[in-house]
Amino acid sequence: MLQQAQATLAAKRADSETIKHRLEEEFTSATETIGHGEDSRLISPVDGVVQNVGVAVADDVTSGDVVANVTDLSSVWIVASIRPEDAQDLVIGGRFSVRPSGHMKQPPVFAKISTINDVADADTGLLRVIGTFDKPAVNLRPGTMLDATLETAQAAKGIIVPATAIQQFNGHDLVYTPSGSTHFQPHDVHILLSTDDEAVVQSDLPPDSKVVSSGSFALKSAAIFSASSGD
């Protein structure tokens, strides 16, 4: 009886060692180790941003389950929608600048136009333009809303002034130049090309003229008040 009991005990020990070995083989890998409550570490094959996580705490994970989606930001696409009539002035390889939406004072990030769709979207009537750039210097997350400026193939000869210097008054585009130490002179200008930052204008101004930029709105307001008061 003693020998039979010892044999049974040895068999149980062998079964226990077999089960332990199988558990270690099944749950031990390069990215997962048993211990500390079966904590696991996921290693992404690329540097990027986690876009979403598809599992929750205490969920069962099986082979083939998508645990998390990681977006590779080593190369970024910027998508803009434009009117079809504006697309004729764009060229592949043209410059494409973007800023976070509503942050006009933030320096732009520049990309190159890589794709100009031929057919407008049936719902919006707009064409899609794609710009690409490698390894952006700023953090851009998928789905970020941006303000975009697309440079065209048009050329114009004139004077470059800040866009903030141009004011509209009585249907005219004006810029103001200093006239002495306390007076300013308005000048009519004709806008040839413009971006969010600058404009090319035709005017009677000489090329080296200084124009009022950030204070131009205050000068226009003073002119409107003077005109309404009859001074």
mmCIF file with all atom_site columns, C-alpha atoms in Angstrom:
data_model
loop_
_atom_site.group_PDB
_atom_site.id
_atom_site.type_symbol
_atom_site.label_atom_id
_atom_site.label_alt_id
_atom_site.label_comp_id
_atom_site.label_asym_id
_atom_site.label_entity_id
_atom_site.label_seq_id
_atom_site.pdbx_PDB_ins_code
_atom_site.Cartn_x
_atom_site.Cartn_y
_atom_site.Cartn_z
_atom_site.occupancy
_atom_site.B_iso_or_equiv
_atom_site.pdbx_formal_charge
_atom_site.auth_seq_id
_atom_site.auth_comp_id
_atom_site.auth_asym_id
_atom_site.auth_atom_id
_atom_site.pdbx_PDB_model_num
ATOM 1   C CA . MET A 1 1   ? 0.000   0.000   0.000   1.00 0.00 ? 1   MET A CA 1
ATOM 2   C CA . LEU A 1 2   ? 2.847   2.359   0.845   1.00 0.00 ? 2   LEU A CA 1
ATOM 3   C CA . GLN A 1 3   ? 4.471   1.827   -2.533  1.00 0.00 ? 3   GLN A CA 1
ATOM 4   C CA . GLN A 1 4   ? 1.147   2.436   -4.303  1.00 0.00 ? 4   GLN A CA 1
ATOM 5   C CA . ALA A 1 5   ? 0.614   5.686   -2.376  1.00 0.00 ? 5   ALA A CA 1
ATOM 6   C CA . GLN A 1 6   ? 4.141   6.847   -3.197  1.00 0.00 ? 6   GLN A CA 1
ATOM 7   C CA . ALA A 1 7   ? 3.568   6.073   -6.887  1.00 0.00 ? 7   ALA A CA 1
ATOM 8   C CA . THR A 1 8   ? 0.287   8.006   -6.862  1.00 0.00 ? 8   THR A CA 1
ATOM 9   C CA . LEU A 1 9   ? 2.002   11.005  -5.191  1.00 0.00 ? 9   LEU A CA 1
ATOM 10  C CA . ALA A 1 10  ? 4.787   10.938  -7.772  1.00 0.00 ? 10  ALA A CA 1
ATOM 11  C CA . ALA A 1 11  ? 2.211   10.887  -10.590 1.00 0.00 ? 11  ALA A CA 1
ATOM 12  C CA . LYS A 1 12  ? 0.394   13.855  -9.085  1.00 0.00 ? 12  LYS A CA 1
ATOM 13  C CA . ARG A 1 13  ? 3.661   15.767  -8.807  1.00 0.00 ? 13  ARG A CA 1
ATOM 14  C CA . ALA A 1 14  ? 4.425   14.987  -12.449 1.00 0.00 ? 14  ALA A CA 1
ATOM 15  C CA . ASP A 1 15  ? 0.971   16.212  -13.512 1.00 0.00 ? 15  ASP A CA 1
ATOM 16  C CA . SER A 1 16  ? 1.460   19.410  -11.486 1.00 0.00 ? 16  SER A CA 1
ATOM 17  C CA . GLU A 1 17  ? 4.852   20.061  -13.077 1.00 0.00 ? 17  GLU A CA 1
ATOM 18  C CA . THR A 1 18  ? 3.366   19.447  -16.546 1.00 0.00 ? 18  THR A CA 1
ATOM 19  C CA . ILE A 1 19  ? 0.526   21.926  -15.950 1.00 0.00 ? 19  ILE A CA 1
ATOM 20  C CA . LYS A 1 20  ? 2.983   24.518  -14.587 1.00 0.00 ? 20  LYS A CA 1
ATOM 21  C CA . HIS A 1 21  ? 5.199   24.073  -17.635 1.00 0.00 ? 21  HIS A CA 1
ATOM 22  C CA . ARG A 1 22  ? 2.260   24.496  -20.003 1.00 0.00 ? 22  ARG A CA 1
ATOM 23  C CA . LEU A 1 23  ? 1.117   27.676  -18.240 1.00 0.00 ? 23  LEU A CA 1
ATOM 24  C CA . GLU A 1 24  ? 4.607   29.141  -18.451 1.00 0.00 ? 24  GLU A CA 1
ATOM 25  C CA . GLU A 1 25  ? 4.841   28.300  -22.145 1.00 0.00 ? 25  GLU A CA 1
ATOM 26  C CA . GLU A 1 26  ? 1.410   29.761  -22.925 1.00 0.00 ? 26  GLU A CA 1
ATOM 27  C CA . PHE A 1 27  ? 1.596   33.016  -21.006 1.00 0.00 ? 27  PHE A CA 1
ATOM 28  C CA . THR A 1 28  ? 5.261   33.905  -21.220 1.00 0.00 ? 28  THR A CA 1
ATOM 29  C CA . SER A 1 29  ? 6.408   35.800  -24.342 1.00 0.00 ? 29  SER A CA 1
ATOM 30  C CA . ALA A 1 30  ? 8.697   38.670  -25.341 1.00 0.00 ? 30  ALA A CA 1
ATOM 31  C CA . THR A 1 31  ? 5.982   41.183  -24.449 1.00 0.00 ? 31  THR A CA 1
ATOM 32  C CA . GLU A 1 32  ? 4.171   39.444  -21.553 1.00 0.00 ? 32  GLU A CA 1
ATOM 33  C CA . THR A 1 33  ? 5.351   37.904  -18.304 1.00 0.00 ? 33  THR A CA 1
ATOM 34  C CA . ILE A 1 34  ? 3.540   36.202  -15.442 1.00 0.00 ? 34  ILE A CA 1
ATOM 35  C CA . GLY A 1 35  ? 3.762   37.881  -12.093 1.00 0.00 ? 35  GLY A CA 1
ATOM 36  C CA . HIS A 1 36  ? 2.496   41.036  -10.401 1.00 0.00 ? 36  HIS A CA 1
ATOM 37  C CA . GLY A 1 37  ? -1.103  40.190  -11.308 1.00 0.00 ? 37  GLY A CA 1
ATOM 38  C CA . GLU A 1 38  ? -0.257  39.207  -14.903 1.00 0.00 ? 38  GLU A CA 1
ATOM 39  C CA . ASP A 1 39  ? 0.724   42.777  -15.894 1.00 0.00 ? 39  ASP A CA 1
ATOM 40  C CA . SER A 1 40  ? 1.482   43.037  -19.594 1.00 0.00 ? 40  SER A CA 1
ATOM 41  C CA . ARG A 1 41  ? 3.444   45.462  -21.727 1.00 0.00 ? 41  ARG A CA 1
ATOM 42  C CA . LEU A 1 42  ? 2.584   46.140  -25.365 1.00 0.00 ? 42  LEU A CA 1
ATOM 43  C CA . ILE A 1 43  ? 5.414   47.321  -27.583 1.00 0.00 ? 43  ILE A CA 1
ATOM 44  C CA . SER A 1 44  ? 4.480   49.217  -30.733 1.00 0.00 ? 44  SER A CA 1
ATOM 45  C CA . PRO A 1 45  ? 6.537   48.432  -33.848 1.00 0.00 ? 45  PRO A CA 1
ATOM 46  C CA . VAL A 1 46  ? 6.578   52.165  -34.742 1.00 0.00 ? 46  VAL A CA 1
ATOM 47  C CA . ASP A 1 47  ? 6.785   55.516  -32.941 1.00 0.00 ? 47  ASP A CA 1
ATOM 48  C CA . GLY A 1 48  ? 3.395   57.177  -33.083 1.00 0.00 ? 48  GLY A CA 1
ATOM 49  C CA . VAL A 1 49  ? 0.226   58.209  -31.284 1.00 0.00 ? 49  VAL A CA 1
ATOM 50  C CA . VAL A 1 50  ? -2.320  55.831  -29.766 1.00 0.00 ? 50  VAL A CA 1
ATOM 51  C CA . GLN A 1 51  ? -5.525  56.594  -31.642 1.00 0.00 ? 51  GLN A CA 1
ATOM 52  C CA . ASN A 1 52  ? -7.829  54.264  -29.713 1.00 0.00 ? 52  ASN A CA 1
ATOM 53  C CA . VAL A 1 53  ? -7.768  51.292  -27.339 1.00 0.00 ? 53  VAL A CA 1
ATOM 54  C CA . GLY A 1 54  ? -10.074 48.389  -28.110 1.00 0.00 ? 54  GLY A CA 1
ATOM 55  C CA . VAL A 1 55  ? -10.040 46.561  -24.773 1.00 0.00 ? 55  VAL A CA 1
ATOM 56  C CA . ALA A 1 56  ? -10.917 47.407  -21.192 1.00 0.00 ? 56  ALA A CA 1
ATOM 57  C CA . VAL A 1 57  ? -9.701  46.272  -17.791 1.00 0.00 ? 57  VAL A CA 1
ATOM 58  C CA . ALA A 1 58  ? -10.509 42.592  -17.113 1.00 0.00 ? 58  ALA A CA 1
ATOM 59  C CA . ASP A 1 59  ? -11.429 41.901  -20.774 1.00 0.00 ? 59  ASP A CA 1
ATOM 60  C CA . ASP A 1 60  ? -10.341 38.573  -22.217 1.00 0.00 ? 60  ASP A CA 1
ATOM 61  C CA . VAL A 1 61  ? -7.848  38.974  -25.058 1.00 0.00 ? 61  VAL A CA 1
ATOM 62  C CA . THR A 1 62  ? -7.467  36.270  -27.664 1.00 0.00 ? 62  THR A CA 1
ATOM 63  C CA . SER A 1 63  ? -5.242  35.888  -30.686 1.00 0.00 ? 63  SER A CA 1
ATOM 64  C CA . GLY A 1 64  ? -6.278  38.300  -33.452 1.00 0.00 ? 64  GLY A CA 1
ATOM 65  C CA . ASP A 1 65  ? -7.892  40.883  -31.156 1.00 0.00 ? 65  ASP A CA 1
ATOM 66  C CA . VAL A 1 66  ? -6.939  44.513  -31.905 1.00 0.00 ? 66  VAL A CA 1
ATOM 67  C CA . VAL A 1 67  ? -5.811  45.827  -28.545 1.00 0.00 ? 67  VAL A CA 1
ATOM 68  C CA . ALA A 1 68  ? -4.846  49.344  -29.707 1.00 0.00 ? 68  ALA A CA 1
ATOM 69  C CA . ASN A 1 69  ? -4.448  51.331  -32.908 1.00 0.00 ? 69  ASN A CA 1
ATOM 70  C CA . VAL A 1 70  ? -1.228  53.328  -33.219 1.00 0.00 ? 70  VAL A CA 1
ATOM 71  C CA . THR A 1 71  ? -0.910  56.006  -35.906 1.00 0.00 ? 71  THR A CA 1
ATOM 72  C CA . ASP A 1 72  ? 2.550   56.364  -37.455 1.00 0.00 ? 72  ASP A CA 1
ATOM 73  C CA . LEU A 1 73  ? 3.324   60.099  -37.707 1.00 0.00 ? 73  LEU A CA 1
ATOM 74  C CA . SER A 1 74  ? 6.662   59.785  -39.504 1.00 0.00 ? 74  SER A CA 1
ATOM 75  C CA . SER A 1 75  ? 4.790   60.895  -42.637 1.00 0.00 ? 75  SER A CA 1
ATOM 76  C CA . VAL A 1 76  ? 1.638   63.021  -42.352 1.00 0.00 ? 76  VAL A CA 1
ATOM 77  C CA . TRP A 1 77  ? -1.171  63.779  -44.783 1.00 0.00 ? 77  TRP A CA 1
ATOM 78  C CA . ILE A 1 78  ? -2.971  67.114  -44.620 1.00 0.00 ? 78  ILE A CA 1
ATOM 79  C CA . VAL A 1 79  ? -6.331  67.199  -46.407 1.00 0.00 ? 79  VAL A CA 1
ATOM 80  C CA . ALA A 1 80  ? -7.982  70.451  -47.566 1.00 0.00 ? 80  ALA A CA 1
ATOM 81  C CA . SER A 1 81  ? -11.243 71.055  -49.424 1.00 0.00 ? 81  SER A CA 1
ATOM 82  C CA . ILE A 1 82  ? -11.334 73.810  -52.043 1.00 0.00 ? 82  ILE A CA 1
ATOM 83  C CA . ARG A 1 83  ? -13.693 75.130  -54.718 1.00 0.00 ? 83  ARG A CA 1
ATOM 84  C CA . PRO A 1 84  ? -13.203 73.536  -58.159 1.00 0.00 ? 84  PRO A CA 1
ATOM 85  C CA . GLU A 1 85  ? -12.526 76.928  -59.785 1.00 0.00 ? 85  GLU A CA 1
ATOM 86  C CA . ASP A 1 86  ? -9.575  77.466  -57.424 1.00 0.00 ? 86  ASP A CA 1
ATOM 87  C CA . ALA A 1 87  ? -7.940  74.139  -58.305 1.00 0.00 ? 87  ALA A CA 1
ATOM 88  C CA . GLN A 1 88  ? -6.770  75.336  -61.734 1.00 0.00 ? 88  GLN A CA 1
ATOM 89  C CA . ASP A 1 89  ? -4.190  77.588  -60.069 1.00 0.00 ? 89  ASP A CA 1
ATOM 90  C CA . LEU A 1 90  ? -2.650  74.767  -58.001 1.00 0.00 ? 90  LEU A CA 1
ATOM 91  C CA . VAL A 1 91  ? 0.244   72.540  -59.060 1.00 0.00 ? 91  VAL A CA 1
ATOM 92  C CA . ILE A 1 92  ? 1.635   69.275  -57.716 1.00 0.00 ? 92  ILE A CA 1
ATOM 93  C CA . GLY A 1 93  ? 4.612   70.116  -55.529 1.00 0.00 ? 93  GLY A CA 1
ATOM 94  C CA . GLY A 1 94  ? 3.228   73.538  -54.612 1.00 0.00 ? 94  GLY A CA 1
ATOM 95  C CA . ARG A 1 95  ? 3.580   74.780  -51.060 1.00 0.00 ? 95  ARG A CA 1
ATOM 96  C CA . PHE A 1 96  ? 0.856   74.053  -48.539 1.00 0.00 ? 96  PHE A CA 1
ATOM 97  C CA . SER A 1 97  ? 0.951   75.805  -45.135 1.00 0.00 ? 97  SER A CA 1
ATOM 98  C CA . VAL A 1 98  ? -1.190  74.935  -42.132 1.00 0.00 ? 98  VAL A CA 1
ATOM 99  C CA . ARG A 1 99  ? -1.814  76.171  -38.597 1.00 0.00 ? 99  ARG A CA 1
ATOM 100 C CA . PRO A 1 100 ? -4.019  74.836  -35.805 1.00 0.00 ? 100 PRO A CA 1
ATOM 101 C CA . SER A 1 101 ? -7.498  76.227  -36.421 1.00 0.00 ? 101 SER A CA 1
ATOM 102 C CA . GLY A 1 102 ? -7.985  79.662  -34.855 1.00 0.00 ? 102 GLY A CA 1
ATOM 103 C CA . HIS A 1 103 ? -4.289  80.197  -34.026 1.00 0.00 ? 103 HIS A CA 1
ATOM 104 C CA . MET A 1 104 ? -3.314  82.732  -36.677 1.00 0.00 ? 104 MET A CA 1
ATOM 105 C CA . LYS A 1 105 ? -0.268  83.975  -34.749 1.00 0.00 ? 105 LYS A CA 1
ATOM 106 C CA . GLN A 1 106 ? 1.304   80.520  -34.528 1.00 0.00 ? 106 GLN A CA 1
ATOM 107 C CA . PRO A 1 107 ? 4.074   79.879  -37.088 1.00 0.00 ? 107 PRO A CA 1
ATOM 108 C CA . PRO A 1 108 ? 2.790   77.741  -39.972 1.00 0.00 ? 108 PRO A CA 1
ATOM 109 C CA . VAL A 1 109 ? 3.959   74.249  -40.883 1.00 0.00 ? 109 VAL A CA 1
ATOM 110 C CA . PHE A 1 110 ? 4.759   73.770  -44.572 1.00 0.00 ? 110 PHE A CA 1
ATOM 111 C CA . ALA A 1 111 ? 3.908   70.739  -46.691 1.00 0.00 ? 111 ALA A CA 1
ATOM 112 C CA . LYS A 1 112 ? 3.918   69.958  -50.420 1.00 0.00 ? 112 LYS A CA 1
ATOM 113 C CA . ILE A 1 113 ? 0.821   69.336  -52.509 1.00 0.00 ? 113 ILE A CA 1
ATOM 114 C CA . SER A 1 114 ? 0.893   65.676  -53.555 1.00 0.00 ? 114 SER A CA 1
ATOM 115 C CA . THR A 1 115 ? -2.647  65.061  -54.841 1.00 0.00 ? 115 THR A CA 1
ATOM 116 C CA . ILE A 1 116 ? -5.376  67.221  -56.424 1.00 0.00 ? 116 ILE A CA 1
ATOM 117 C CA . ASN A 1 117 ? -8.614  65.341  -56.984 1.00 0.00 ? 117 ASN A CA 1
ATOM 118 C CA . ASP A 1 118 ? -10.290 65.728  -60.387 1.00 0.00 ? 118 ASP A CA 1
ATOM 119 C CA . VAL A 1 119 ? -13.864 65.141  -59.218 1.00 0.00 ? 119 VAL A CA 1
ATOM 120 C CA . ALA A 1 120 ? -15.676 67.216  -56.603 1.00 0.00 ? 120 ALA A CA 1
ATOM 121 C CA . ASP A 1 121 ? -17.398 65.614  -53.639 1.00 0.00 ? 121 ASP A CA 1
ATOM 122 C CA . ALA A 1 122 ? -21.080 65.020  -54.437 1.00 0.00 ? 122 ALA A CA 1
ATOM 123 C CA . ASP A 1 123 ? -22.232 66.281  -51.028 1.00 0.00 ? 123 ASP A CA 1
ATOM 124 C CA . THR A 1 124 ? -20.071 69.398  -50.612 1.00 0.00 ? 124 THR A CA 1
ATOM 125 C CA . GLY A 1 125 ? -19.161 70.306  -54.203 1.00 0.00 ? 125 GLY A CA 1
ATOM 126 C CA . LEU A 1 126 ? -15.530 70.735  -53.107 1.00 0.00 ? 126 LEU A CA 1
ATOM 127 C CA . LEU A 1 127 ? -12.320 69.146  -54.363 1.00 0.00 ? 127 LEU A CA 1
ATOM 128 C CA . ARG A 1 128 ? -9.937  67.378  -52.032 1.00 0.00 ? 128 ARG A CA 1
ATOM 129 C CA . VAL A 1 129 ? -6.283  68.426  -52.001 1.00 0.00 ? 129 VAL A CA 1
ATOM 130 C CA . ILE A 1 130 ? -3.691  66.400  -50.088 1.00 0.00 ? 130 ILE A CA 1
ATOM 131 C CA . GLY A 1 131 ? -0.407  67.774  -48.801 1.00 0.00 ? 131 GLY A CA 1
ATOM 132 C CA . THR A 1 132 ? 2.330   65.628  -47.271 1.00 0.00 ? 132 THR A CA 1
ATOM 133 C CA . PHE A 1 133 ? 5.412   66.232  -45.185 1.00 0.00 ? 133 PHE A CA 1
ATOM 134 C CA . ASP A 1 134 ? 7.859   63.991  -43.394 1.00 0.00 ? 134 ASP A CA 1
ATOM 135 C CA . LYS A 1 135 ? 8.617   64.066  -39.690 1.00 0.00 ? 135 LYS A CA 1
ATOM 136 C CA . PRO A 1 136 ? 6.610   67.175  -38.705 1.00 0.00 ? 136 PRO A CA 1
ATOM 137 C CA . ALA A 1 137 ? 8.194   69.497  -36.180 1.00 0.00 ? 137 ALA A CA 1
ATOM 138 C CA . VAL A 1 138 ? 4.914   69.841  -34.261 1.00 0.00 ? 138 VAL A CA 1
ATOM 139 C CA . ASN A 1 139 ? 2.627   67.295  -32.652 1.00 0.00 ? 139 ASN A CA 1
ATOM 140 C CA . LEU A 1 140 ? -0.317  66.638  -34.972 1.00 0.00 ? 140 LEU A CA 1
ATOM 141 C CA . ARG A 1 141 ? -2.957  64.147  -33.956 1.00 0.00 ? 141 ARG A CA 1
ATOM 142 C CA . PRO A 1 142 ? -5.250  62.392  -36.450 1.00 0.00 ? 142 PRO A CA 1
ATOM 143 C CA . GLY A 1 143 ? -8.401  64.413  -37.012 1.00 0.00 ? 143 GLY A CA 1
ATOM 144 C CA . THR A 1 144 ? -6.887  67.755  -35.936 1.00 0.00 ? 144 THR A CA 1
ATOM 145 C CA . MET A 1 145 ? -8.708  70.744  -37.478 1.00 0.00 ? 145 MET A CA 1
ATOM 146 C CA . LEU A 1 146 ? -6.332  73.107  -39.287 1.00 0.00 ? 146 LEU A CA 1
ATOM 147 C CA . ASP A 1 147 ? -6.413  76.376  -41.212 1.00 0.00 ? 147 ASP A CA 1
ATOM 148 C CA . ALA A 1 148 ? -4.697  75.838  -44.567 1.00 0.00 ? 148 ALA A CA 1
ATOM 149 C CA . THR A 1 149 ? -3.209  78.191  -47.147 1.00 0.00 ? 149 THR A CA 1
ATOM 150 C CA . LEU A 1 150 ? -2.378  76.810  -50.590 1.00 0.00 ? 150 LEU A CA 1
ATOM 151 C CA . GLU A 1 151 ? 0.036   78.709  -52.809 1.00 0.00 ? 151 GLU A CA 1
ATOM 152 C CA . THR A 1 152 ? -1.002  79.065  -56.438 1.00 0.00 ? 152 THR A CA 1
ATOM 153 C CA . ALA A 1 153 ? 0.953   79.199  -59.674 1.00 0.00 ? 153 ALA A CA 1
ATOM 154 C CA . GLN A 1 154 ? -0.180  82.789  -60.282 1.00 0.00 ? 154 GLN A CA 1
ATOM 155 C CA . ALA A 1 155 ? 2.438   85.532  -60.386 1.00 0.00 ? 155 ALA A CA 1
ATOM 156 C CA . ALA A 1 156 ? 2.004   89.245  -59.762 1.00 0.00 ? 156 ALA A CA 1
ATOM 157 C CA . LYS A 1 157 ? 4.272   92.282  -59.656 1.00 0.00 ? 157 LYS A CA 1
ATOM 158 C CA . GLY A 1 158 ? 3.634   94.818  -56.952 1.00 0.00 ? 158 GLY A CA 1
ATOM 159 C CA . ILE A 1 159 ? 4.372   95.822  -53.373 1.00 0.00 ? 159 ILE A CA 1
ATOM 160 C CA . ILE A 1 160 ? 4.190   93.244  -50.590 1.00 0.00 ? 160 ILE A CA 1
ATOM 161 C CA . VAL A 1 161 ? 2.413   94.525  -47.471 1.00 0.00 ? 161 VAL A CA 1
ATOM 162 C CA . PRO A 1 162 ? 1.169   92.772  -44.313 1.00 0.00 ? 162 PRO A CA 1
ATOM 163 C CA . ALA A 1 163 ? -2.418  91.571  -44.682 1.00 0.00 ? 163 ALA A CA 1
ATOM 164 C CA . THR A 1 164 ? -3.292  93.333  -41.416 1.00 0.00 ? 164 THR A CA 1
ATOM 165 C CA . ALA A 1 165 ? -2.275  96.680  -42.942 1.00 0.00 ? 165 ALA A CA 1
ATOM 166 C CA . ILE A 1 166 ? -5.134  96.620  -45.479 1.00 0.00 ? 166 ILE A CA 1
ATOM 167 C CA . GLN A 1 167 ? -8.438  98.176  -44.405 1.00 0.00 ? 167 GLN A CA 1
ATOM 168 C CA . GLN A 1 168 ? -11.680 98.692  -46.303 1.00 0.00 ? 168 GLN A CA 1
ATOM 169 C CA . PHE A 1 169 ? -13.351 102.101 -46.213 1.00 0.00 ? 169 PHE A CA 1
ATOM 170 C CA . ASN A 1 170 ? -16.222 103.258 -48.420 1.00 0.00 ? 170 ASN A CA 1
ATOM 171 C CA . GLY A 1 171 ? -15.646 100.359 -50.808 1.00 0.00 ? 171 GLY A CA 1
ATOM 172 C CA . HIS A 1 172 ? -11.912 101.019 -51.164 1.00 0.00 ? 172 HIS A CA 1
ATOM 173 C CA . ASP A 1 173 ? -8.915  99.007  -49.964 1.00 0.00 ? 173 ASP A CA 1
ATOM 174 C CA . LEU A 1 174 ? -6.549  101.308 -48.085 1.00 0.00 ? 174 LEU A CA 1
ATOM 175 C CA . VAL A 1 175 ? -3.182  101.267 -46.362 1.00 0.00 ? 175 VAL A CA 1
ATOM 176 C CA . TYR A 1 176 ? -1.828  104.014 -44.126 1.00 0.00 ? 176 TYR A CA 1
ATOM 177 C CA . THR A 1 177 ? 1.689   105.443 -44.202 1.00 0.00 ? 177 THR A CA 1
ATOM 178 C CA . PRO A 1 178 ? 3.306   107.776 -41.635 1.00 0.00 ? 178 PRO A CA 1
ATOM 179 C CA . SER A 1 179 ? 3.293   111.437 -42.617 1.00 0.00 ? 179 SER A CA 1
ATOM 180 C CA . GLY A 1 180 ? 5.424   113.201 -40.088 1.00 0.00 ? 180 GLY A CA 1
ATOM 181 C CA . SER A 1 181 ? 5.502   112.154 -36.438 1.00 0.00 ? 181 SER A CA 1
ATOM 182 C CA . THR A 1 182 ? 1.765   112.430 -35.649 1.00 0.00 ? 182 THR A CA 1
ATOM 183 C CA . HIS A 1 183 ? -0.106  112.159 -38.972 1.00 0.00 ? 183 HIS A CA 1
ATOM 184 C CA . PHE A 1 184 ? -0.905  109.303 -41.312 1.00 0.00 ? 184 PHE A CA 1
ATOM 185 C CA . GLN A 1 185 ? -1.850  109.320 -44.977 1.00 0.00 ? 185 GLN A CA 1
ATOM 186 C CA . PRO A 1 186 ? -4.303  106.805 -46.533 1.00 0.00 ? 186 PRO A CA 1
ATOM 187 C CA . HIS A 1 187 ? -3.473  105.286 -49.925 1.00 0.00 ? 187 HIS A CA 1
ATOM 188 C CA . ASP A 1 188 ? -5.758  103.343 -52.245 1.00 0.00 ? 188 ASP A CA 1
ATOM 189 C CA . VAL A 1 189 ? -4.415  99.924  -53.154 1.00 0.00 ? 189 VAL A CA 1
ATOM 190 C CA . HIS A 1 190 ? -5.503  97.188  -55.542 1.00 0.00 ? 190 HIS A CA 1
ATOM 191 C CA . ILE A 1 191 ? -4.990  93.678  -54.181 1.00 0.00 ? 191 ILE A CA 1
ATOM 192 C CA . LEU A 1 192 ? -3.423  91.344  -56.754 1.00 0.00 ? 192 LEU A CA 1
ATOM 193 C CA . LEU A 1 193 ? -2.657  88.304  -54.594 1.00 0.00 ? 193 LEU A CA 1
ATOM 194 C CA . SER A 1 194 ? -3.112  87.637  -50.905 1.00 0.00 ? 194 SER A CA 1
ATOM 195 C CA . THR A 1 195 ? -2.551  85.069  -48.175 1.00 0.00 ? 195 THR A CA 1
ATOM 196 C CA . ASP A 1 196 ? -3.443  85.122  -44.481 1.00 0.00 ? 196 ASP A CA 1
ATOM 197 C CA . ASP A 1 197 ? -0.172  86.939  -43.757 1.00 0.00 ? 197 ASP A CA 1
ATOM 198 C CA . GLU A 1 198 ? 0.719   89.088  -46.766 1.00 0.00 ? 198 GLU A CA 1
ATOM 199 C CA . ALA A 1 199 ? -0.691  90.666  -49.911 1.00 0.00 ? 199 ALA A CA 1
ATOM 200 C CA . VAL A 1 200 ? 0.734   91.874  -53.210 1.00 0.00 ? 200 VAL A CA 1
ATOM 201 C CA . VAL A 1 201 ? -0.826  95.239  -54.089 1.00 0.00 ? 201 VAL A CA 1
ATOM 202 C CA . GLN A 1 202 ? -0.640  97.917  -56.757 1.00 0.00 ? 202 GLN A CA 1
ATOM 203 C CA . SER A 1 203 ? -0.455  101.475 -55.481 1.00 0.00 ? 203 SER A CA 1
ATOM 204 C CA . ASP A 1 204 ? 1.246   104.831 -55.881 1.00 0.00 ? 204 ASP A CA 1
ATOM 205 C CA . LEU A 1 205 ? 3.543   103.927 -52.993 1.00 0.00 ? 205 LEU A CA 1
ATOM 206 C CA . PRO A 1 206 ? 7.275   103.605 -53.660 1.00 0.00 ? 206 PRO A CA 1
ATOM 207 C CA . PRO A 1 207 ? 8.747   100.125 -52.996 1.00 0.00 ? 207 PRO A CA 1
ATOM 208 C CA . ASP A 1 208 ? 10.461  101.141 -49.738 1.00 0.00 ? 208 ASP A CA 1
ATOM 209 C CA . SER A 1 209 ? 7.384   102.703 -48.132 1.00 0.00 ? 209 SER A CA 1
ATOM 210 C CA . LYS A 1 210 ? 6.550   101.919 -44.509 1.00 0.00 ? 210 LYS A CA 1
ATOM 211 C CA . VAL A 1 211 ? 2.900   101.038 -43.877 1.00 0.00 ? 211 VAL A CA 1
ATOM 212 C CA . VAL A 1 212 ? 0.971   100.834 -40.610 1.00 0.00 ? 212 VAL A CA 1
ATOM 213 C CA . SER A 1 213 ? 0.137   97.232  -39.740 1.00 0.00 ? 213 SER A CA 1
ATOM 214 C CA . SER A 1 214 ? -1.343  96.500  -36.297 1.00 0.00 ? 214 SER A CA 1
ATOM 215 C CA . GLY A 1 215 ? -2.587  100.079 -35.808 1.00 0.00 ? 215 GLY A CA 1
ATOM 216 C CA . SER A 1 216 ? -4.336  100.401 -39.177 1.00 0.00 ? 216 SER A CA 1
ATOM 217 C CA . PHE A 1 217 ? -7.775  99.465  -37.783 1.00 0.00 ? 217 PHE A CA 1
ATOM 218 C CA . ALA A 1 218 ? -7.531  102.246 -35.198 1.00 0.00 ? 218 ALA A CA 1
ATOM 219 C CA . LEU A 1 219 ? -6.687  104.742 -37.969 1.00 0.00 ? 219 LEU A CA 1
ATOM 220 C CA . LYS A 1 220 ? -9.689  103.593 -40.009 1.00 0.00 ? 220 LYS A CA 1
ATOM 221 C CA . SER A 1 221 ? -11.935 103.944 -36.954 1.00 0.00 ? 221 SER A CA 1
ATOM 222 C CA . ALA A 1 222 ? -10.653 107.489 -36.402 1.00 0.00 ? 222 ALA A CA 1
ATOM 223 C CA . ALA A 1 223 ? -11.341 108.310 -40.080 1.00 0.00 ? 223 ALA A CA 1
ATOM 224 C CA . ILE A 1 224 ? -14.897 106.962 -39.834 1.00 0.00 ? 224 ILE A CA 1
ATOM 225 C CA . PHE A 1 225 ? -15.546 108.989 -36.672 1.00 0.00 ? 225 PHE A CA 1
ATOM 226 C CA . SER A 1 226 ? -14.117 112.120 -38.268 1.00 0.00 ? 226 SER A CA 1
ATOM 227 C CA . ALA A 1 227 ? -16.272 111.666 -41.374 1.00 0.00 ? 227 ALA A CA 1
ATOM 228 C CA . SER A 1 228 ? -19.445 111.105 -39.336 1.00 0.00 ? 228 SER A CA 1
ATOM 229 C CA . SER A 1 229 ? -18.820 114.155 -37.148 1.00 0.00 ? 229 SER A CA 1
ATOM 230 C CA . GLY A 1 230 ? -18.146 116.395 -40.147 1.00 0.00 ? 230 GLY A CA 1
ATOM 231 C CA . ASP A 1 231 ? -14.602 117.351 -39.106 1.00 0.00 ? 231 ASP A CA 1
#
